[in-house]
Short mmCIF file of C-alpha atoms in Angstrom, two decimals:
data_model
loop_
_atom_site.label_atom_id
_atom_site.label_comp_id
_atom_site.label_asym_id
_atom_site.label_seq_id
_atom_site.Cartn_x
_atom_site.Cartn_y
_atom_site.Cartn_z
CA UNK A 27 24.64 6.21 -28.12
CA UNK A 28 22.49 6.62 -30.82
CA UNK A 29 20.97 10.03 -31.40
CA UNK A 30 16.91 10.12 -31.81
CA UNK A 31 15.41 12.49 -34.54
CA UNK A 32 12.23 13.97 -33.10
CA UNK A 33 9.25 13.41 -35.46
CA UNK A 34 6.79 16.12 -35.95
CA UNK A 35 4.33 14.01 -33.94
CA UNK A 36 6.79 13.62 -31.08
CA UNK A 37 7.47 17.38 -30.98
CA UNK A 38 3.61 18.26 -30.91
CA UNK A 39 3.12 15.90 -28.23
CA UNK A 40 6.30 17.24 -26.37
CA UNK A 41 4.47 20.70 -26.62
CA UNK A 42 1.25 19.46 -25.52
CA UNK A 43 2.90 17.81 -22.60
CA UNK A 44 4.69 21.46 -21.83
CA UNK A 45 1.61 23.36 -21.95
CA UNK A 46 -0.09 20.55 -19.42
CA UNK A 47 2.72 21.08 -17.06
CA UNK A 48 2.38 25.10 -17.33
CA UNK A 49 -1.34 24.90 -16.55
CA UNK A 50 -0.87 22.64 -13.45
CA UNK A 51 1.94 25.06 -12.32
CA UNK A 52 -0.36 28.12 -12.62
CA UNK A 53 -3.46 26.04 -10.97
CA UNK A 54 -0.92 25.08 -8.16
CA UNK A 55 -0.08 28.71 -7.86
CA UNK A 56 -3.41 29.74 -7.73
CA UNK A 57 -4.52 27.06 -5.38
CA UNK A 58 -2.24 27.74 -2.76
CA UNK A 59 -2.82 31.67 -2.60
CA UNK A 60 -6.61 30.95 -2.10
CA UNK A 61 -5.71 28.41 0.45
CA UNK A 62 -3.18 31.07 2.07
CA UNK A 63 -6.41 33.57 2.20
CA UNK A 64 -8.73 30.94 3.52
CA UNK A 65 -6.38 29.50 6.31
CA UNK A 66 -5.48 33.14 7.44
CA UNK A 67 -9.35 33.74 7.61
CA UNK A 68 -10.46 36.51 10.36
CA UNK A 69 -7.20 35.86 12.07
CA UNK A 70 -5.75 38.61 10.22
CA UNK A 71 -8.49 41.10 11.49
CA UNK A 72 -8.17 39.64 14.97
CA UNK A 73 -4.20 39.68 15.06
CA UNK A 74 -2.65 41.69 18.12
CA UNK A 75 0.15 44.17 17.73
CA UNK B 27 16.31 21.13 -25.40
CA UNK B 28 15.79 23.44 -28.02
CA UNK B 29 16.59 21.03 -31.22
CA UNK B 30 14.44 18.52 -32.40
CA UNK B 31 16.82 15.42 -30.95
CA UNK B 32 17.96 13.55 -28.09
CA UNK B 33 20.80 11.46 -26.86
CA UNK B 34 19.75 8.20 -25.58
CA UNK B 35 21.50 5.19 -24.57
CA UNK B 36 20.46 2.45 -26.13
CA UNK B 37 21.64 -0.73 -23.99
CA UNK B 38 20.73 -4.57 -24.33
CA UNK B 39 17.79 -5.11 -22.30
CA UNK B 40 17.57 -1.65 -21.02
CA UNK B 41 13.98 -1.54 -22.07
CA UNK B 42 11.95 -4.57 -22.47
CA UNK B 43 9.16 -2.44 -24.05
CA UNK B 44 10.21 -1.97 -27.64
CA UNK B 45 11.88 1.29 -28.95
CA UNK B 46 12.52 4.63 -27.25
CA UNK B 47 9.33 6.45 -26.80
CA UNK B 48 9.73 10.04 -27.09
CA UNK B 49 7.22 10.76 -24.23
CA UNK B 50 3.32 9.85 -24.56
CA UNK B 51 0.81 12.29 -25.11
CA UNK B 52 -0.96 13.96 -22.06
CA UNK B 53 -3.71 11.46 -22.71
CA UNK B 54 -1.31 8.84 -21.80
CA UNK B 55 -0.01 10.16 -18.56
CA UNK B 56 -3.91 10.74 -17.53
CA UNK B 57 -4.49 7.02 -18.47
CA UNK B 58 -1.57 6.16 -16.08
CA UNK B 59 -3.71 7.68 -13.03
CA UNK B 60 -6.38 4.86 -13.60
CA UNK B 61 -9.35 7.79 -13.64
CA UNK B 62 -11.96 5.02 -13.56
CA UNK B 63 -10.60 3.61 -10.38
CA UNK B 64 -10.06 7.27 -9.10
CA UNK B 65 -13.87 8.10 -9.62
CA UNK B 66 -14.64 5.37 -7.10
CA UNK B 67 -11.73 6.57 -4.69
CA UNK B 68 -12.87 10.31 -5.12
CA UNK B 69 -16.50 9.53 -4.61
CA UNK B 70 -16.02 7.26 -1.47
CA UNK B 71 -13.32 9.84 -0.06
CA UNK B 72 -16.15 12.81 -0.71
CA UNK B 73 -18.79 10.81 1.54
CA UNK B 74 -15.97 10.40 4.34
CA UNK B 75 -15.44 14.31 4.35
CA UNK B 76 -19.18 15.20 4.10
CA UNK B 77 -20.55 12.67 6.74
CA UNK B 78 -17.22 13.09 9.22
CA UNK B 79 -18.42 14.94 12.42
CA UNK B 80 -17.03 18.63 12.78
CA UNK B 81 -16.69 20.67 9.77
CA UNK B 82 -14.11 21.56 7.31
CA UNK B 83 -13.97 24.86 4.97
CA UNK B 84 -15.38 23.71 1.61
CA UNK B 85 -12.21 24.74 -0.29
CA UNK B 86 -9.87 22.76 2.05
CA UNK B 87 -12.31 19.87 1.84
CA UNK B 88 -12.11 20.39 -2.01
CA UNK B 89 -8.31 20.02 -1.60
CA UNK B 90 -8.53 17.22 0.40
CA UNK B 91 -10.18 15.43 -2.17
CA UNK B 92 -8.04 16.75 -4.74
CA UNK B 93 -4.92 15.36 -3.12
CA UNK B 94 -6.65 11.65 -2.37
CA UNK B 95 -7.41 11.97 -5.96
CA UNK B 96 -4.00 12.61 -7.17
CA UNK B 97 -2.64 10.00 -4.37
CA UNK B 98 -4.76 7.32 -5.70
CA UNK B 99 -3.61 8.26 -9.39
CA UNK B 100 -0.14 8.11 -8.41
CA UNK B 101 -0.26 4.79 -7.10
CA UNK B 102 -2.05 3.56 -10.10
CA UNK B 103 0.88 5.03 -12.09
CA UNK B 104 3.37 3.05 -9.69
CA UNK B 105 1.29 -0.01 -10.28
CA UNK B 106 1.48 0.44 -13.90
CA UNK B 107 5.04 1.00 -13.99
CA UNK B 108 5.86 -2.32 -11.81
CA UNK B 109 2.92 -4.47 -13.81
CA UNK B 110 3.78 -3.43 -17.36
CA UNK B 111 5.19 -6.98 -17.85
CA UNK B 112 2.44 -8.98 -16.93
CA UNK B 113 -0.16 -6.33 -18.34
CA UNK B 114 1.12 -6.80 -21.75
CA UNK B 115 -0.07 -10.51 -21.34
CA UNK B 116 -3.74 -9.64 -20.58
CA UNK B 117 -6.40 -8.42 -23.17
CA UNK B 118 -7.85 -5.94 -20.40
CA UNK B 119 -4.42 -4.11 -19.70
CA UNK B 120 -2.39 -4.70 -23.10
CA UNK B 121 -3.28 -1.27 -24.29
CA UNK B 122 -2.13 0.41 -21.17
CA UNK B 123 0.24 3.58 -21.90
CA UNK B 124 3.66 1.26 -20.58
CA UNK B 125 2.84 -2.08 -21.99
CA UNK B 126 1.96 -0.49 -25.19
CA UNK B 127 5.28 1.24 -25.31
CA UNK B 128 3.83 5.02 -25.49
CA UNK B 129 5.44 5.65 -21.99
CA UNK B 130 8.48 4.74 -20.82
CA UNK B 131 8.66 2.68 -17.75
CA UNK B 132 11.06 4.97 -15.92
CA UNK B 133 8.81 7.81 -16.97
CA UNK B 134 5.81 6.11 -15.34
CA UNK B 135 7.92 5.53 -12.10
CA UNK B 136 8.76 9.33 -11.90
CA UNK B 137 5.35 10.27 -12.73
CA UNK B 138 3.95 8.22 -10.01
CA UNK B 139 6.78 9.03 -7.30
CA UNK B 140 6.57 12.87 -8.11
CA UNK B 141 2.97 12.90 -7.58
CA UNK B 142 2.81 10.71 -4.51
CA UNK B 143 5.18 13.15 -2.80
CA UNK B 144 3.52 15.95 -4.00
CA UNK B 145 -0.03 14.69 -3.02
CA UNK B 146 1.15 13.70 0.63
CA UNK B 147 3.11 17.05 1.15
CA UNK B 148 0.24 19.07 -0.19
CA UNK B 149 -2.34 17.27 1.98
CA UNK B 150 -0.11 17.72 5.30
CA UNK B 151 0.47 21.24 4.85
CA UNK B 152 -2.66 22.48 3.61
CA UNK B 153 -5.00 20.27 5.29
CA UNK B 154 -3.73 18.07 8.26
CA UNK B 155 -0.56 15.70 8.71
CA UNK B 156 -3.22 12.80 10.19
CA UNK B 157 -4.76 12.76 6.86
CA UNK B 158 -1.34 12.98 4.95
CA UNK B 159 0.05 10.02 7.02
CA UNK B 160 -3.02 7.97 6.13
CA UNK B 161 -2.54 8.93 2.30
CA UNK B 162 0.98 7.76 2.19
CA UNK B 163 0.32 4.78 3.98
CA UNK B 164 -2.54 4.01 1.49
CA UNK B 165 0.10 4.67 -1.42
CA UNK B 166 2.80 2.58 -0.11
CA UNK B 167 0.35 -0.27 0.93
CA UNK B 168 -0.98 -0.24 -2.66
CA UNK B 169 2.23 -0.13 -4.92
CA UNK B 170 4.47 -1.85 -2.48
CA UNK B 171 2.63 -4.40 -0.22
CA UNK B 172 -0.23 -5.06 -2.97
CA UNK B 173 1.76 -4.75 -6.34
CA UNK B 174 5.08 -5.58 -5.48
CA UNK B 175 4.27 -8.18 -3.09
CA UNK B 176 0.66 -9.84 -2.77
CA UNK B 177 -0.30 -9.80 -6.31
CA UNK B 178 2.26 -12.08 -7.69
CA UNK B 179 2.60 -14.37 -4.63
CA UNK B 180 -0.95 -15.39 -3.12
CA UNK B 181 -4.47 -16.02 -3.90
CA UNK B 182 -5.28 -14.05 -0.95
CA UNK B 183 -3.74 -10.74 -2.75
CA UNK B 184 -7.02 -9.06 -3.11
CA UNK B 185 -8.45 -9.81 0.24
CA UNK B 186 -5.26 -8.00 1.91
CA UNK B 187 -4.60 -5.51 -0.63
CA UNK B 188 -8.35 -4.30 -0.80
CA UNK B 189 -7.17 -2.49 2.17
CA UNK B 190 -5.57 0.06 -0.19
CA UNK B 191 -8.60 0.67 -1.84
CA UNK B 192 -10.94 0.86 1.44
CA UNK B 193 -8.95 3.82 3.22
CA UNK B 194 -9.77 6.66 0.99
CA UNK B 195 -12.88 7.42 3.07
CA UNK B 196 -10.77 6.96 6.16
CA UNK B 197 -8.80 9.68 4.69
CA UNK B 198 -11.47 11.80 3.88
CA UNK B 199 -12.83 11.48 7.43
CA UNK B 200 -9.33 11.96 8.77
CA UNK B 201 -9.16 15.46 6.60
CA UNK B 202 -12.02 16.60 9.07
CA UNK B 203 -11.38 15.31 12.16
CA UNK B 204 -7.41 14.69 12.28
CA UNK B 205 -8.24 11.13 13.79
CA UNK B 206 -9.60 7.63 12.71
CA UNK B 207 -12.76 6.40 14.85
CA UNK B 208 -14.94 3.16 14.74
CA UNK B 209 -17.30 5.05 12.21
CA UNK B 210 -14.79 5.79 9.78
CA UNK B 211 -13.55 2.10 10.20
CA UNK B 212 -17.00 0.84 9.17
CA UNK B 213 -16.74 2.48 5.98
CA UNK B 214 -13.40 1.19 5.53
CA UNK B 215 -14.75 -2.53 6.46
CA UNK B 216 -17.70 -2.10 3.85
CA UNK B 217 -15.08 -1.57 1.01
CA UNK B 218 -12.55 -3.96 2.46
CA UNK B 219 -15.19 -6.91 2.58
CA UNK B 220 -16.62 -5.74 -0.93
CA UNK B 221 -13.21 -6.07 -2.56
CA UNK B 222 -12.84 -9.59 -2.85
CA UNK B 223 -16.22 -10.79 -4.61
CA UNK B 224 -15.89 -7.92 -6.99
CA UNK B 225 -12.38 -8.85 -8.38
CA UNK B 226 -13.17 -12.69 -7.99
CA UNK B 227 -16.22 -12.31 -10.05
CA UNK B 228 -14.08 -10.56 -12.61
CA UNK B 229 -11.57 -13.26 -12.36
CA UNK B 230 -13.95 -15.67 -12.93
CA UNK B 231 -14.53 -14.86 -16.48
CA UNK B 232 -11.18 -13.26 -17.03
CA UNK B 233 -9.40 -16.57 -15.70
CA UNK B 234 -7.41 -17.19 -18.89
CA UNK B 235 -5.83 -14.01 -18.73
CA UNK B 236 -4.64 -14.08 -15.21
CA UNK B 237 -3.25 -17.63 -16.13
CA UNK B 238 -1.44 -16.05 -18.70
CA UNK B 239 0.28 -13.56 -16.74
CA UNK B 240 1.04 -16.26 -14.14
CA UNK B 241 -1.03 -14.07 -11.56
CA UNK B 242 -2.44 -16.24 -8.70
CA UNK B 243 -6.02 -15.17 -8.70
CA UNK B 244 -8.36 -17.52 -6.83
CA UNK B 245 -9.94 -19.07 -9.69
CA UNK B 246 -6.38 -19.86 -11.35
CA UNK B 247 -4.96 -21.89 -7.90
CA UNK B 248 -8.26 -22.93 -6.30
CA UNK B 249 -10.33 -23.13 -9.18
CA UNK B 250 -13.69 -21.67 -10.04
CA UNK B 251 -16.06 -23.76 -7.67
CA UNK B 252 -13.69 -22.64 -4.44
CA UNK B 253 -13.59 -19.20 -5.78
CA UNK B 254 -17.75 -19.21 -5.94
CA UNK B 255 -17.66 -20.53 -2.60
CA UNK B 256 -15.61 -17.91 -0.90
CA UNK B 257 -17.49 -15.01 -3.34
CA UNK B 258 -20.66 -16.46 -1.27
CA UNK B 259 -19.12 -16.10 1.98
CA UNK B 260 -18.03 -12.90 1.53
CA UNK B 261 -21.24 -11.37 0.17
CA UNK B 262 -23.04 -13.01 3.21
CA UNK B 263 -20.58 -11.10 5.42
CA UNK B 264 -21.39 -8.08 3.63
CA UNK B 265 -24.92 -7.81 4.85
CA UNK B 266 -23.97 -7.17 8.42
CA UNK B 267 -21.03 -5.06 7.64
CA UNK B 268 -23.08 -2.73 5.33
CA UNK B 269 -25.37 -2.31 8.43
CA UNK B 270 -22.40 -1.37 10.78
CA UNK B 271 -22.73 2.47 10.25
CA UNK B 272 -26.11 1.97 11.47
CA UNK B 273 -25.40 -0.44 14.48
CA UNK B 274 -22.69 2.02 15.67
CA UNK B 275 -25.70 4.69 15.72
CA UNK B 276 -24.18 6.89 13.05
CA UNK B 277 -26.61 6.16 10.07
CA UNK B 278 -30.37 6.13 10.37
CA UNK B 279 -33.42 4.17 9.31
CA UNK B 280 -33.20 5.28 5.89
CA UNK B 281 -29.73 3.96 5.65
CA UNK B 282 -30.76 0.38 7.46
CA UNK B 283 -33.65 -0.15 5.22
CA UNK B 284 -31.56 0.71 1.81
CA UNK B 285 -28.35 -0.91 2.99
CA UNK B 286 -30.51 -3.90 4.15
CA UNK B 287 -31.83 -4.21 0.35
CA UNK B 288 -28.47 -3.26 -1.27
CA UNK B 289 -26.68 -5.94 0.84
CA UNK B 290 -29.41 -8.75 0.15
CA UNK B 291 -29.01 -8.17 -3.44
CA UNK B 292 -25.39 -8.54 -3.36
CA UNK B 293 -25.77 -11.82 -1.40
CA UNK B 294 -28.60 -12.77 -4.09
CA UNK B 295 -26.21 -12.27 -7.10
CA UNK B 296 -23.41 -14.13 -5.25
CA UNK B 297 -25.72 -16.90 -4.87
CA UNK B 298 -26.54 -16.95 -8.44
CA UNK B 299 -22.75 -17.29 -9.28
CA UNK B 300 -22.56 -20.06 -6.70
CA UNK B 301 -25.49 -21.78 -8.48
CA UNK B 302 -24.83 -21.30 -12.02
CA UNK B 303 -21.53 -23.19 -12.62
CA UNK B 304 -21.53 -24.19 -16.13
CA UNK B 305 -21.25 -22.40 -19.69
CA UNK B 306 -22.69 -19.18 -20.87
CA UNK B 307 -24.81 -19.16 -17.74
CA UNK B 308 -21.98 -19.23 -15.47
CA UNK B 309 -20.35 -16.33 -17.11
CA UNK B 310 -23.34 -14.00 -17.25
CA UNK B 311 -23.88 -14.64 -13.37
CA UNK B 312 -20.39 -13.30 -12.78
CA UNK B 313 -20.60 -10.48 -15.10
CA UNK B 314 -24.09 -9.60 -13.42
CA UNK B 315 -22.34 -9.81 -9.79
CA UNK B 316 -19.47 -8.09 -11.22
CA UNK B 317 -21.71 -5.26 -12.64
CA UNK B 318 -23.78 -5.06 -9.52
CA UNK B 319 -21.02 -4.81 -6.92
CA UNK B 320 -20.03 -1.38 -8.48
CA UNK B 321 -23.59 -0.18 -8.26
CA UNK B 322 -23.53 -1.62 -4.73
CA UNK B 323 -20.66 0.29 -3.70
CA UNK B 324 -21.87 3.66 -5.11
CA UNK B 325 -25.68 3.24 -4.06
CA UNK B 326 -24.40 2.52 -0.25
CA UNK B 327 -22.27 5.65 0.26
CA UNK B 328 -24.78 7.80 -1.83
CA UNK B 329 -27.32 6.61 0.70
CA UNK B 330 -25.11 7.26 3.52
CA UNK B 331 -24.47 10.80 2.16
CA UNK B 332 -28.20 11.45 1.22
CA UNK B 333 -29.59 10.74 4.56
CA UNK B 334 -26.66 12.64 6.23
CA UNK B 335 -27.32 15.81 4.08
CA UNK B 336 -31.20 15.25 4.34
CA UNK B 337 -30.62 15.48 8.39
CA UNK B 338 -28.87 18.73 7.90
CA UNK B 339 -31.27 20.34 5.84
CA UNK B 340 -33.62 21.37 8.68
CA UNK B 341 -30.90 22.86 10.89
CA UNK B 342 -29.34 24.41 7.85
CA UNK B 343 -32.94 26.23 7.28
CA UNK B 344 -33.42 26.99 10.86
CA UNK B 345 -30.12 28.52 11.08
#
């Protein structure tokens, strides 16, 4: 086993990847939310009790 | 991991691509998705979604396209993972993230797998499972049947493997209808028949690359003359295949005229490749066919799209 020392460039790249993953997760959250609304559509208004 | 170090196992032969890479940039991961190939996939799938009978909510249609794009990108990442050893031997592919050592093979594999599963599940849950099943099969076909099996074993690799690239409009169509029918198969057939002359034209002026990598492309195995003959046969077959949406009663006269002109031009470029066999002229003809083949495919699907949208306009305005 050897220990890898992260360089500044590698840390910067890792930070950018983390930000990209976070943005994708937020986008997916919004996407699923809107899709739920779209798929429910008028069914909410038409629902029976 | 909060500190700036990481424990890694260094084992002999563990990675054949240089030293440990601490992960590529976001651009490297994007490059794993083969964005240029993806653009053709998205466009043909988009046409499949728009021209399919019935309707789909625009938001769900956009999601279907997103899933198809991500699925295509995922299979590209899996392809780059598996082919890294031969990619680094070819000029065209040596700078890809894995052979260049910017992304570890294992990272490309897990990235591709994650996107494959994610795109299929998302398409199934949010759109429909018929389309999701087709997308899963497309990814499997490209990554396993083509990349792992056919590519290195037979000169018919891109003939059969071309099916993977031909599926997107069928998946797009199935996203709307939930099924596969004759017309969507005719769209499949256009891309399927287009693939061999497209890649063989490329292989004609990149033969040395494929030779070095040991990939049994047609010019390497059967020679350039046989490749030219086969290109011509496929190009001639493309003419009736391009017209098949019209013959099936799906496309109109505008498509018939444009499709006939585009496919005849395709056959003409293939004929030039067949005739020009020596020196710079031969390479120029192959390059021209390769360039035109891309224009051809975009144009055929664009014409189908334009005709379909134009035919709906009077209905939309009347409504």
